[in-house]
Tab-separated table of C-alpha atoms and ligand atoms in Angstrom:
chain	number	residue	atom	x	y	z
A	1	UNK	CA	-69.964	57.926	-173.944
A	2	UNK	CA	-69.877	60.312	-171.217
A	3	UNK	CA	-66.879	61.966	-172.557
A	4	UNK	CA	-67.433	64.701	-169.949
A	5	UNK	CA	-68.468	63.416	-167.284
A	6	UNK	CA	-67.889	65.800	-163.904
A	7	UNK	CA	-67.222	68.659	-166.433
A	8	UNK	CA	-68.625	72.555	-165.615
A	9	UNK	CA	-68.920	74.296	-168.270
A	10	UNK	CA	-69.623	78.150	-168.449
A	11	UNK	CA	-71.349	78.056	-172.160
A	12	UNK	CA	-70.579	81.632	-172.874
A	13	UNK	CA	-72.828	83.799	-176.341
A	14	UNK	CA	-72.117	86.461	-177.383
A	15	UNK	CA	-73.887	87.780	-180.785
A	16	UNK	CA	-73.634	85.944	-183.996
A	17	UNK	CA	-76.318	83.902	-186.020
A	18	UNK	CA	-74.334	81.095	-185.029
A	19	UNK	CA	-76.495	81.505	-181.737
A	20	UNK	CA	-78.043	78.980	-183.286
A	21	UNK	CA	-75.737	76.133	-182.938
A	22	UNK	CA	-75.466	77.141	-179.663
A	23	UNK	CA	-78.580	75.238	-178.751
A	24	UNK	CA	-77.249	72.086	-179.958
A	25	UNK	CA	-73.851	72.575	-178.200
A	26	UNK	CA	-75.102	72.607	-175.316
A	27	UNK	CA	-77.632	69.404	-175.711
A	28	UNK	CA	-74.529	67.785	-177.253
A	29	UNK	CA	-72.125	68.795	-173.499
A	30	UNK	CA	-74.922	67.669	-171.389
A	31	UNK	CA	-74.955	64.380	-173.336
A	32	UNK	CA	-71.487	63.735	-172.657
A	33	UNK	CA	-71.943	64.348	-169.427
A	34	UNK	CA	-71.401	67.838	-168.967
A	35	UNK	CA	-73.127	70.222	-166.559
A	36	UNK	CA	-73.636	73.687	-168.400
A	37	UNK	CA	-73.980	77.090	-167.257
A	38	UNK	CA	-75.035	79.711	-169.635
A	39	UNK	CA	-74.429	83.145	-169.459
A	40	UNK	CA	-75.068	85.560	-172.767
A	41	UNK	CA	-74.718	88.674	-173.880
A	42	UNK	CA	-77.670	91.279	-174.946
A	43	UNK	CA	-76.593	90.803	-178.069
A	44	UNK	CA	-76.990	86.983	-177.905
A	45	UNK	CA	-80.315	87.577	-176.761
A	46	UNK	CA	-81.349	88.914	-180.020
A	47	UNK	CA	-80.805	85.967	-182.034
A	48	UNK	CA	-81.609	83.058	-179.318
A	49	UNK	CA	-83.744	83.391	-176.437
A	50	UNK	CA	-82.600	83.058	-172.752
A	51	UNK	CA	-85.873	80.293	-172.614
A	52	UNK	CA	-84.546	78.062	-174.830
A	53	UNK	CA	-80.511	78.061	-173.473
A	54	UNK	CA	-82.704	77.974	-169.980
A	55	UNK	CA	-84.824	74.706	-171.230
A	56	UNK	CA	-81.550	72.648	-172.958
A	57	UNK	CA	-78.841	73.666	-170.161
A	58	UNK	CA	-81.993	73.062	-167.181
A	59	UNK	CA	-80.475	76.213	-165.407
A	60	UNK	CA	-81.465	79.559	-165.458
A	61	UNK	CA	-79.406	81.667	-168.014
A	62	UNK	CA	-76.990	84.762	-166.583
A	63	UNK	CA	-77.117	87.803	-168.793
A	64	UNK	CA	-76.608	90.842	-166.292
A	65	UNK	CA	-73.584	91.270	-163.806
A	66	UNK	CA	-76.483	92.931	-161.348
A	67	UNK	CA	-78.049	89.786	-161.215
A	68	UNK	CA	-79.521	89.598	-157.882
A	69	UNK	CA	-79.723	85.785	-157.792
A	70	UNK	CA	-76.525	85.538	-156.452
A	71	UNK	CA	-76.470	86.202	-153.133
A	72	UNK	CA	-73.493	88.006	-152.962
A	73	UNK	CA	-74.203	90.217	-156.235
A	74	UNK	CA	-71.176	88.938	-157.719
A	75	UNK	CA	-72.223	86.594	-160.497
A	76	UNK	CA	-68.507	87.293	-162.614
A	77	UNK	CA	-66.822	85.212	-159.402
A	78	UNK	CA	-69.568	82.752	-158.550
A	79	UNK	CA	-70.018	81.300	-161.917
A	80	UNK	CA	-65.846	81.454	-162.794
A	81	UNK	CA	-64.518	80.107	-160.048
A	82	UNK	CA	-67.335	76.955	-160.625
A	83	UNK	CA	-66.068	76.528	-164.039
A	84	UNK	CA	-63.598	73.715	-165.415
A	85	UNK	CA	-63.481	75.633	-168.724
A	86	UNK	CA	-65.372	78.780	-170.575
A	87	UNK	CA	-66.380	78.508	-173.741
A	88	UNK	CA	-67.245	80.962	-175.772
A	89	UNK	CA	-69.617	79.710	-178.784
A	90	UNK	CA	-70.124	81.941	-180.520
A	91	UNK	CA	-67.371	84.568	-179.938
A	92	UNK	CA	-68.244	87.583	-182.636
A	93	UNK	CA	-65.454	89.955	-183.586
A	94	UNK	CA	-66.762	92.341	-181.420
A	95	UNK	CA	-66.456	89.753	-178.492
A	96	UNK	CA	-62.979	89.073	-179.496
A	97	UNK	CA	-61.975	93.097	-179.626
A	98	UNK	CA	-63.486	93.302	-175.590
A	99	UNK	CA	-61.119	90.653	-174.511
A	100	UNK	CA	-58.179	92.370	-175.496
A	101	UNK	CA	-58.860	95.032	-174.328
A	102	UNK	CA	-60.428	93.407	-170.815
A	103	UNK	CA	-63.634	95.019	-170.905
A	104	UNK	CA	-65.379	94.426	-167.824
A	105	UNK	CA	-68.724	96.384	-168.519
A	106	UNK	CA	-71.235	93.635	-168.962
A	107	UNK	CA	-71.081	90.102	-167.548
A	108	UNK	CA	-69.816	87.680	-170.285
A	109	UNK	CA	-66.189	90.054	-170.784
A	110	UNK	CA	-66.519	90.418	-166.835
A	111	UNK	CA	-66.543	87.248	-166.016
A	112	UNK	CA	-63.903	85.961	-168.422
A	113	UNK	CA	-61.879	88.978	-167.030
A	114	UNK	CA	-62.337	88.000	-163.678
A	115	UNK	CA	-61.658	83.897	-164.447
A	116	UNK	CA	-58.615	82.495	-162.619
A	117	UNK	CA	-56.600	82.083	-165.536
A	118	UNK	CA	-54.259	79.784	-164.309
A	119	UNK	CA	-57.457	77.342	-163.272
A	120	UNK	CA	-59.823	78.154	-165.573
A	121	UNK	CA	-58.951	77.968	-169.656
A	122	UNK	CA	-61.010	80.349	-171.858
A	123	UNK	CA	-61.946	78.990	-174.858
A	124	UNK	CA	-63.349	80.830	-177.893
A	125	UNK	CA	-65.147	79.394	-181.343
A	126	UNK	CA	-65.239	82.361	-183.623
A	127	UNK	CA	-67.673	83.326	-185.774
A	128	UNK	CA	-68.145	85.772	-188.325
A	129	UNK	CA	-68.459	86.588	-191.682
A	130	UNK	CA	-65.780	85.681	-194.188
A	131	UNK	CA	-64.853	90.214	-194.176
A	132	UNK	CA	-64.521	90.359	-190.602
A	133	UNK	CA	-62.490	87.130	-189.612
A	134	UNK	CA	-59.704	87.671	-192.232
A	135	UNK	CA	-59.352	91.757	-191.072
A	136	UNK	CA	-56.433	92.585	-190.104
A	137	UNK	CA	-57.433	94.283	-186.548
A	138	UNK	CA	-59.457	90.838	-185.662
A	139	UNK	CA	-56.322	88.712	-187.025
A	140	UNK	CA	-54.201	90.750	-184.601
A	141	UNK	CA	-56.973	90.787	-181.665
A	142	UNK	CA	-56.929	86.916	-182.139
A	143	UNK	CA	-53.257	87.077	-181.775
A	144	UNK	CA	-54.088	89.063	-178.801
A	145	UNK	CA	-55.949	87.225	-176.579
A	146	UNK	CA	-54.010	84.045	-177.664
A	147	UNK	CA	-50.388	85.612	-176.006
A	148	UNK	CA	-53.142	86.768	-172.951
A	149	UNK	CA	-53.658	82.596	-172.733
A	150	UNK	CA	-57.223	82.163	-174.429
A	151	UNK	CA	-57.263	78.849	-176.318
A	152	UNK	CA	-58.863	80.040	-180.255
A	153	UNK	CA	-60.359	77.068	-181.856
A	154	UNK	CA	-60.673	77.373	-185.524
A	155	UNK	CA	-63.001	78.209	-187.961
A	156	UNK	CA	-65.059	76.181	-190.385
A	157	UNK	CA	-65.500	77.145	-194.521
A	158	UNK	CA	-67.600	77.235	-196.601
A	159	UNK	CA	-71.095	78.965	-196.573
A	160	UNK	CA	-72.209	82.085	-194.306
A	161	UNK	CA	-75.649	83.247	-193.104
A	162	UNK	CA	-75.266	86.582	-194.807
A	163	UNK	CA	-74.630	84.720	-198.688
A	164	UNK	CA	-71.462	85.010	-198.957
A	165	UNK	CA	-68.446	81.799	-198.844
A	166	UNK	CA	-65.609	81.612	-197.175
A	167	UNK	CA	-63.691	80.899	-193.758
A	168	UNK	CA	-65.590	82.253	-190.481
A	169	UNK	CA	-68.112	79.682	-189.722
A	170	UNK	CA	-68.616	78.245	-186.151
A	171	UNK	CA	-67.518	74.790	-186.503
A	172	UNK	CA	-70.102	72.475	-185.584
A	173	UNK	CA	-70.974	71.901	-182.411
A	174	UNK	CA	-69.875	67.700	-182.537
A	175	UNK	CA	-66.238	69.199	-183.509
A	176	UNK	CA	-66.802	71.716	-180.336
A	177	UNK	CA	-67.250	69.001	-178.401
A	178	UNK	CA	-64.343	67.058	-179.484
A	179	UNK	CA	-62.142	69.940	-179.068
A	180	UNK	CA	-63.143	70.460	-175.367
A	181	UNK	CA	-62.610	66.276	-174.731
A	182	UNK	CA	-58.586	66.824	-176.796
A	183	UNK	CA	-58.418	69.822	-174.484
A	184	UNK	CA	-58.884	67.980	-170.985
A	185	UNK	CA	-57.233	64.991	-171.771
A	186	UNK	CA	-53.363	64.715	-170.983
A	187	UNK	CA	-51.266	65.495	-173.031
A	188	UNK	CA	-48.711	62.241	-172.468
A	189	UNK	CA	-47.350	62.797	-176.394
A	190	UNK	CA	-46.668	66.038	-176.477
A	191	UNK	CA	-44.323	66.296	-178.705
A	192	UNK	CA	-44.528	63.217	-180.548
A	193	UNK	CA	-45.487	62.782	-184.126
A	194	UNK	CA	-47.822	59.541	-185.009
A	195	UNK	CA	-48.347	58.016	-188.052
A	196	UNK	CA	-50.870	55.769	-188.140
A	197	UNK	CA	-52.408	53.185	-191.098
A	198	UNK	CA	-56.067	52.559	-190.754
A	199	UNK	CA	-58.327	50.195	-192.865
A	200	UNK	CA	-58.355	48.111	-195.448
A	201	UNK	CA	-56.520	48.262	-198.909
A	202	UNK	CA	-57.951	47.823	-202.223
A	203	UNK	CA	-55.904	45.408	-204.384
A	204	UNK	CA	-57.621	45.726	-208.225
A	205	UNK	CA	-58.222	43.084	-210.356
A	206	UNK	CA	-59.219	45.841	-213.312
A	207	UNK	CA	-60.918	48.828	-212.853
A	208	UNK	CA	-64.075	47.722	-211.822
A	209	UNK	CA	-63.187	44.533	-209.085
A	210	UNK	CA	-60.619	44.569	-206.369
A	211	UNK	CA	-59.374	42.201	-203.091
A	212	UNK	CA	-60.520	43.551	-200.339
A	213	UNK	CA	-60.944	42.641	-196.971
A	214	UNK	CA	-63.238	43.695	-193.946
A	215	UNK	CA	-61.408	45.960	-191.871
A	216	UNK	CA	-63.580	49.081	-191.266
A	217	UNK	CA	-61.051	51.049	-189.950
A	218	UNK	CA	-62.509	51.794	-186.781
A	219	UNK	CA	-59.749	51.121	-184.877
A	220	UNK	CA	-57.098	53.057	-186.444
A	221	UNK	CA	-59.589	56.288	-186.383
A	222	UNK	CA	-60.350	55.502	-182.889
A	223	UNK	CA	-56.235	55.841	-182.312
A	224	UNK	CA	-55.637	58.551	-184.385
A	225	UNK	CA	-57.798	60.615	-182.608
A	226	UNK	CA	-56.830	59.041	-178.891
A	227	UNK	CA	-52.996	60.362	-179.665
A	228	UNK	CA	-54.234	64.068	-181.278
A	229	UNK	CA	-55.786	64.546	-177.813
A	230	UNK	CA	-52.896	63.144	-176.321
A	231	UNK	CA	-50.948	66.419	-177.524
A	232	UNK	CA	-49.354	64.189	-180.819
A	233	UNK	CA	-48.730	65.780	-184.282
A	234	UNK	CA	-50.957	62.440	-186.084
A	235	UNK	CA	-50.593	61.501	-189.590
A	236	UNK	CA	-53.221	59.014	-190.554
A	237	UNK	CA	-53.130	57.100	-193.623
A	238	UNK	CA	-56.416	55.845	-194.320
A	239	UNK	CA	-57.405	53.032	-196.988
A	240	UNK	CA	-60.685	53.114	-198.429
A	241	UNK	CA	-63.296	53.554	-195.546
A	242	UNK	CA	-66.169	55.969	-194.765
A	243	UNK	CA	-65.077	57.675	-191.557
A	244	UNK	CA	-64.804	60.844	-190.599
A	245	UNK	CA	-61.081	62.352	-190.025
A	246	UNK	CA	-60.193	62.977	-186.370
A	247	UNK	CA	-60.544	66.162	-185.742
A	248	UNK	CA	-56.833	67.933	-186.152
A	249	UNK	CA	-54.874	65.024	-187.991
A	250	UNK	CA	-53.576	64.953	-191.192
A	251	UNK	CA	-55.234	62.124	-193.174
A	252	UNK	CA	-53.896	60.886	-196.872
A	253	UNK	CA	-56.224	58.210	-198.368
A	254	UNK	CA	-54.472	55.482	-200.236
A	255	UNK	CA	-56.439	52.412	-202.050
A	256	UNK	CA	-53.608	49.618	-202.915
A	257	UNK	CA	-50.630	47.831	-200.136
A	258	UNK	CA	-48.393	49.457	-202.586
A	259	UNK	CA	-50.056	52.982	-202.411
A	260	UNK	CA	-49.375	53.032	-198.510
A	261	UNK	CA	-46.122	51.665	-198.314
A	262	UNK	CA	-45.380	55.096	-200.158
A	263	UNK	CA	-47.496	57.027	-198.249
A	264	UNK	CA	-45.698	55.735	-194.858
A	265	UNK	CA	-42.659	55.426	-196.354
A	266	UNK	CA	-42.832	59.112	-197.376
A	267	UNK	CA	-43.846	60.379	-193.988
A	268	UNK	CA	-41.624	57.689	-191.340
A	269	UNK	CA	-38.961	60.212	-191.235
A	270	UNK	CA	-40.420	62.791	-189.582
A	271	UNK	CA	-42.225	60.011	-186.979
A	272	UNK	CA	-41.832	59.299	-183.683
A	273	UNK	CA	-44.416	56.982	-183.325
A	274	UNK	CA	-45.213	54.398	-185.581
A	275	UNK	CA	-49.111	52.217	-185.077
A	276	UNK	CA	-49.728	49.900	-188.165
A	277	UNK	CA	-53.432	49.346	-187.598
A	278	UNK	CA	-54.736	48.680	-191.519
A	279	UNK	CA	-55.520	45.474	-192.467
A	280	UNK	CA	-52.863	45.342	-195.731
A	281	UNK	CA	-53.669	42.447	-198.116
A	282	UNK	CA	-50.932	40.410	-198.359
A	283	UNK	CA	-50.846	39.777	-202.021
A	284	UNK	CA	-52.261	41.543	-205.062
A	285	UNK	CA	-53.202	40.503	-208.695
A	286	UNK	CA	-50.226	40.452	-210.610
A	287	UNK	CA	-51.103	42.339	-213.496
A	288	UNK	CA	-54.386	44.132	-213.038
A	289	UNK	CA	-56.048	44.114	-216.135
A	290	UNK	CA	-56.625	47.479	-217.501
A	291	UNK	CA	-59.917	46.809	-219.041
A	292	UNK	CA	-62.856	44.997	-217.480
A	293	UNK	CA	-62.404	41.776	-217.579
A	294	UNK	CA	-65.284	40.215	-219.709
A	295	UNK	CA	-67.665	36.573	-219.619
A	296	UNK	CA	-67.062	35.448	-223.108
A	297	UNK	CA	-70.276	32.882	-222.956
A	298	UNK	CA	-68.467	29.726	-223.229
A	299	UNK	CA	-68.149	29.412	-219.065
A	300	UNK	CA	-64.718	29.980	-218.825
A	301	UNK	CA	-63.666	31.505	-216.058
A	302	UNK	CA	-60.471	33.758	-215.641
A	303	UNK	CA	-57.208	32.684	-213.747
A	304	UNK	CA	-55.422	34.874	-211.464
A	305	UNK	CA	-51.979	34.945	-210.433
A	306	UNK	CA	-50.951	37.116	-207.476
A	307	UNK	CA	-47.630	38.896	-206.134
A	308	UNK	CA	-46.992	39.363	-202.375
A	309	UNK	CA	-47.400	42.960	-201.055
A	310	UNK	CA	-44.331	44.656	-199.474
A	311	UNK	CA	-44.582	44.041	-195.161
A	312	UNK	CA	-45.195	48.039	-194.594
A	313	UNK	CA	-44.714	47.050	-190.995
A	314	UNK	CA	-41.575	44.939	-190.846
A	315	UNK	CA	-39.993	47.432	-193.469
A	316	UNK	CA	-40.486	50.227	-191.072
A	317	UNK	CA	-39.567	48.275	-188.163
A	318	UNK	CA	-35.955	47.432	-189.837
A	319	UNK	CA	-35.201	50.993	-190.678
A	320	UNK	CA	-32.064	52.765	-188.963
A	321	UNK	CA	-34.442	55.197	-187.054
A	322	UNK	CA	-36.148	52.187	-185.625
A	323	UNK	CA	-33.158	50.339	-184.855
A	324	UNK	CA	-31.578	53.484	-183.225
A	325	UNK	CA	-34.814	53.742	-181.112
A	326	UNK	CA	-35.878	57.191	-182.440
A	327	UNK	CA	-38.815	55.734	-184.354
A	328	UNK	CA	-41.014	53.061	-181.705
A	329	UNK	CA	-43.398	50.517	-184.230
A	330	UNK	CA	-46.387	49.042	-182.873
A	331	UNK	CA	-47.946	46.256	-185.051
A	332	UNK	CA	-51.721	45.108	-184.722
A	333	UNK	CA	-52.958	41.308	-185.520
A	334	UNK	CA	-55.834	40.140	-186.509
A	335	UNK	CA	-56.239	36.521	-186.140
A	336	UNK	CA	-59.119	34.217	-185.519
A	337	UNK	CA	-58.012	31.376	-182.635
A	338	UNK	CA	-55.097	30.896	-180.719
A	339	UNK	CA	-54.779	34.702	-180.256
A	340	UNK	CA	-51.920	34.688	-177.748
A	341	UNK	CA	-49.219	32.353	-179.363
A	342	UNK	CA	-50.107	33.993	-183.153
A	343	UNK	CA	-49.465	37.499	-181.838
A	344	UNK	CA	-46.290	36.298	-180.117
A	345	UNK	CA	-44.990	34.654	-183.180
A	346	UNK	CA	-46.090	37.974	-185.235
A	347	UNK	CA	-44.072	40.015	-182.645
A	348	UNK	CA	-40.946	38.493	-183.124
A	349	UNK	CA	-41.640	37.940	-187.122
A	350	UNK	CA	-41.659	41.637	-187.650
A	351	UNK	CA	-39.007	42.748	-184.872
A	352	UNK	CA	-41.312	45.263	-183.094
A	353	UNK	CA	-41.081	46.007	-179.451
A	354	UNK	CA	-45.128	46.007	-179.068
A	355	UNK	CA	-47.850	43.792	-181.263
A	356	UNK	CA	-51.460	43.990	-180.262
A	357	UNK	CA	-53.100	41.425	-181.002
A	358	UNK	CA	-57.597	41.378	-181.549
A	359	UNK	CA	-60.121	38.800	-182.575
A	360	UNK	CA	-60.753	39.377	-186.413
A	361	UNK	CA	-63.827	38.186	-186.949
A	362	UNK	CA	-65.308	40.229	-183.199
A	363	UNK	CA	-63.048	43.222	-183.779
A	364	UNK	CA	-64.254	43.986	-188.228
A	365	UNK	CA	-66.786	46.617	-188.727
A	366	UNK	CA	-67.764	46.554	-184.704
A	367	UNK	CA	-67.641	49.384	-182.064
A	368	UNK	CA	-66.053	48.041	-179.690
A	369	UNK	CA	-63.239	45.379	-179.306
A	370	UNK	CA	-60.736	43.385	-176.560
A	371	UNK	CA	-57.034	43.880	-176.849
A	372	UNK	CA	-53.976	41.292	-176.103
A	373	UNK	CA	-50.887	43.726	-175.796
A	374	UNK	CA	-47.962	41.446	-176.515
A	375	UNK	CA	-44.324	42.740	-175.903
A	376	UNK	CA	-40.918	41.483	-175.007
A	377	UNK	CA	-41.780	40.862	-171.157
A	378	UNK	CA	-45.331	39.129	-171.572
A	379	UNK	CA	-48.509	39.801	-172.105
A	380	UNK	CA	-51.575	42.179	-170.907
A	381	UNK	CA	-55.048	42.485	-171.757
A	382	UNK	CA	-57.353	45.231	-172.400
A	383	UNK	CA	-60.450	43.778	-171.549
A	384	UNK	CA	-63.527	44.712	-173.937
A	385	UNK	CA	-64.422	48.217	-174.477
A	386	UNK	CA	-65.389	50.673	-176.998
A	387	UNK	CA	-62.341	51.471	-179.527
A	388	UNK	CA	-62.252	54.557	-178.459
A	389	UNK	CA	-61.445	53.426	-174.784
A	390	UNK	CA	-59.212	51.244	-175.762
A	391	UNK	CA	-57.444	53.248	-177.946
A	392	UNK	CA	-57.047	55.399	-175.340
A	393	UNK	CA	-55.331	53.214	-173.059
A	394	UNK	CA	-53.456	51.767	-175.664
A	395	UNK	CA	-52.034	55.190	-176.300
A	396	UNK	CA	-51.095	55.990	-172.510
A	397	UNK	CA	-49.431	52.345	-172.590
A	398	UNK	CA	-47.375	53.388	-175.301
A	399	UNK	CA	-46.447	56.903	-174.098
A	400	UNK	CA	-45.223	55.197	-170.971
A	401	UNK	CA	-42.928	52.699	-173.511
A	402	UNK	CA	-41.463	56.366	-175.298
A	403	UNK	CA	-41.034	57.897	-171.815
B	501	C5P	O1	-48.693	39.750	-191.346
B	501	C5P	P1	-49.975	40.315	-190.827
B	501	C5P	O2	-50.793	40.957	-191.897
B	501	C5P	O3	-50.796	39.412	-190.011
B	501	C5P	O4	-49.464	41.448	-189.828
B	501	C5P	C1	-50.312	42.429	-189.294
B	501	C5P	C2	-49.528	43.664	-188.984
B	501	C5P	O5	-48.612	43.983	-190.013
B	501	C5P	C3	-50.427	44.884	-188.906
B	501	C5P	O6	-49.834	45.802	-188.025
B	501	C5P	C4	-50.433	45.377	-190.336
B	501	C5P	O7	-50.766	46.755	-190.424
B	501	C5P	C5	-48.997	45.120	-190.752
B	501	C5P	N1	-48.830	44.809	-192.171
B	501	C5P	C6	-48.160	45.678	-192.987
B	501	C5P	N2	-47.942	45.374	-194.310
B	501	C5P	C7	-48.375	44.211	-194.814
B	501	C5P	C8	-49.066	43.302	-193.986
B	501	C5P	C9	-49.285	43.631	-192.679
B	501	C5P	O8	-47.783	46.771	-192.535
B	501	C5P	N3	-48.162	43.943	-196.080
């Protein structure tokens, strides 16, 4: 997806191994759409060259603020003023220090000096060694140039160039990217906390079988991430699938209907939002037998007797913070015909004010999807997209409902 699309970006490097990932970054912009403008610093230069930056970004690099090129001799306005965002990948310690102190005496520090701030957000995606980032003077110069309006993404942990393990990595440059997307889309729930189920759940039969069912739990991902970027505080509980966690929300993995009920039930009262995506079997083996359940030969074959699961939904949507309108519950429905007058019914079974309804059997395990939004006045649909699109959309619709 061209996530990006129309985006300049000034690709700022200053020195750091993580020069490296660098390279990929920018591939990884352009793909989405991106147009990228790099500028580095000398010290950049020692660990990447200007050719290769030059060869990804297909414009020549900027590494001297007497670059004659321009025709004015003023590369630190020409290439700001261009710019939708900087970003700074890597930004070393040192990098970090020159900010805050709004060194203007080579052209990367120059030219974030000289950005219209108001216009123009500075971005940086430290990177260090585990010693340096967790200093006190860089803690404070982070501090710093956050109060002076730079936007510091985090770090990633685990294992350094230099041998050593610990916090100070440049994240990757797929969760650069996804930061830079959260950053430039609006932020209609600010404010808001989302809790979101995603999935399937796992109902055990004993401890090696289980119910199941074939939710991939694309869709719930897809709006977890859609209301992080829209500025939400997102809670996602996840049954068993093998997807990555947005980038920023707070995921808790559950297996059985009756772990998530706790899970949401333990996190509703701080939630503003509620979206039950997760496909949550309705009933589950009454008593799970502890030991595997064995063929004893003679053909038999065993018996089970089930238990309904608790309606996570419908018990959320009956709560006094729902009722009193502080908590707004958006059911999902997966059905297989008849898609309108099933998702109407399911509406007004489980008393929420907005029930989107999909196509089981085209929406399972697939990339993209159609919606049927269903609420109190009628009906609209989402026409097939990606998930992520839609999710999208779906979360503006229901920012404009909590308005
Ligand atoms: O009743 P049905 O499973 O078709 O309803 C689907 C909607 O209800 C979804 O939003 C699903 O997450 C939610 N649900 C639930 N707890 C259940 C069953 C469904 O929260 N036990």
């Amino acid at each position: 997806m061209n996530e990006l699309a129309g985006k300049h970006i000034v690709l700022g490097l200053s020195g750091g191994v993580a020069c490296y990932k660098a390279a990929d970054l920018c591939r990884q912009l352009i793909k989405e759409g991106a147009t990228v403008q790099v500028v580095m610093t000398e010290a950049a230069e020692q660990f990447i060259t200007p050719v290769t930056m030059q060869a990804l970004s297909g414009r020549t690099v900027y590494g001297s603020q007497w670059d004659s090129r321009e025709p004015n001799n003023m590369p630190h306005i020409n290439l700001s003023r261009e710019a939708h965002a900087i970003l700074i990948a890597p930004c070393s310690a040192d990098f970090v220090a020159r900010l805050t102190q709004g060194r203007a005496d080579e052209l990367l520090s120059l030219l974030c000096l000289a950005r219209p701030a108001a216009s123009v957000p500075l971005l940086l995606a430290p990177a260090m060694n585990r010693e340096m980032w967790s200093h006190p003077a860089t803690q404070r110069n982070l501090q710093q140039v956050a109060r002076d309006g730079a936007v510091v993404l985090g770090v990633g942990n685990g294992d350094q160039a230099c041998g050593e393990t610990g916090d100070g990595r440049m994240l990757e440059p797929h969760e650069l990217v996804d930061e830079l997307v959260a950053f430039f889309a609006p932020k209609v729930l600010a404010g808001h906390k989302v809790l979101v189920t995603a999935g399937p759940t796992f109902e055990a039969i004993d401890p090696v079988r289980g119910i199941t069912n074939l939710s991939s739990g694309k869709m719930g991902f897809a709006v977890a991430r859609a209301a992080r970027e829209a500025g939400a505080e997102v809670t996602l509980v996840a049954g068993p699938v093998h997807l990555d966690t947005p980038r920023g929300a707070r995921r808790v993995d559950v297996k059985s209907a009756l772990e998530m009920a706790a899970a949401v039930e333990s996190y509703t009262p701080e939630a503003t939002v509620f979206i039950a995506t997760a496909a949550v079997a309705d009933w589950r083996p009454a008593a799970p037998s502890d030991q595997k359940i064995k063929k004893d030969g003679t053909g038999a074959t065993p018996s089970l007797a089930f238990v309904e699961n608790p309606d996570i939904l419908a018990t959320v949507a009956r709560s006094e913070r729902a009722l009193a309108g502080q908590l707004f519950c958006v059911g999902f429905a997966a059905e297989s015909h008849d898609l309108l007058a099933h998702a109407t019914a399911k509406r007004a079974r489980k008393a929420v004010p907005l029930l989107v309804g999909n196509i089981g059997p085209a929406t399972f395990g697939q990339d993209d999807n159609a919606l049927l939004l269903v609420d109190a006045e009628g009906h609209c649909e989402l026409p097939r997209a990606s998930k992520r699109v839609l999710a999208r959309q779906l979360i503006e619709d229901i920012a404009a409902r909590c308005r």
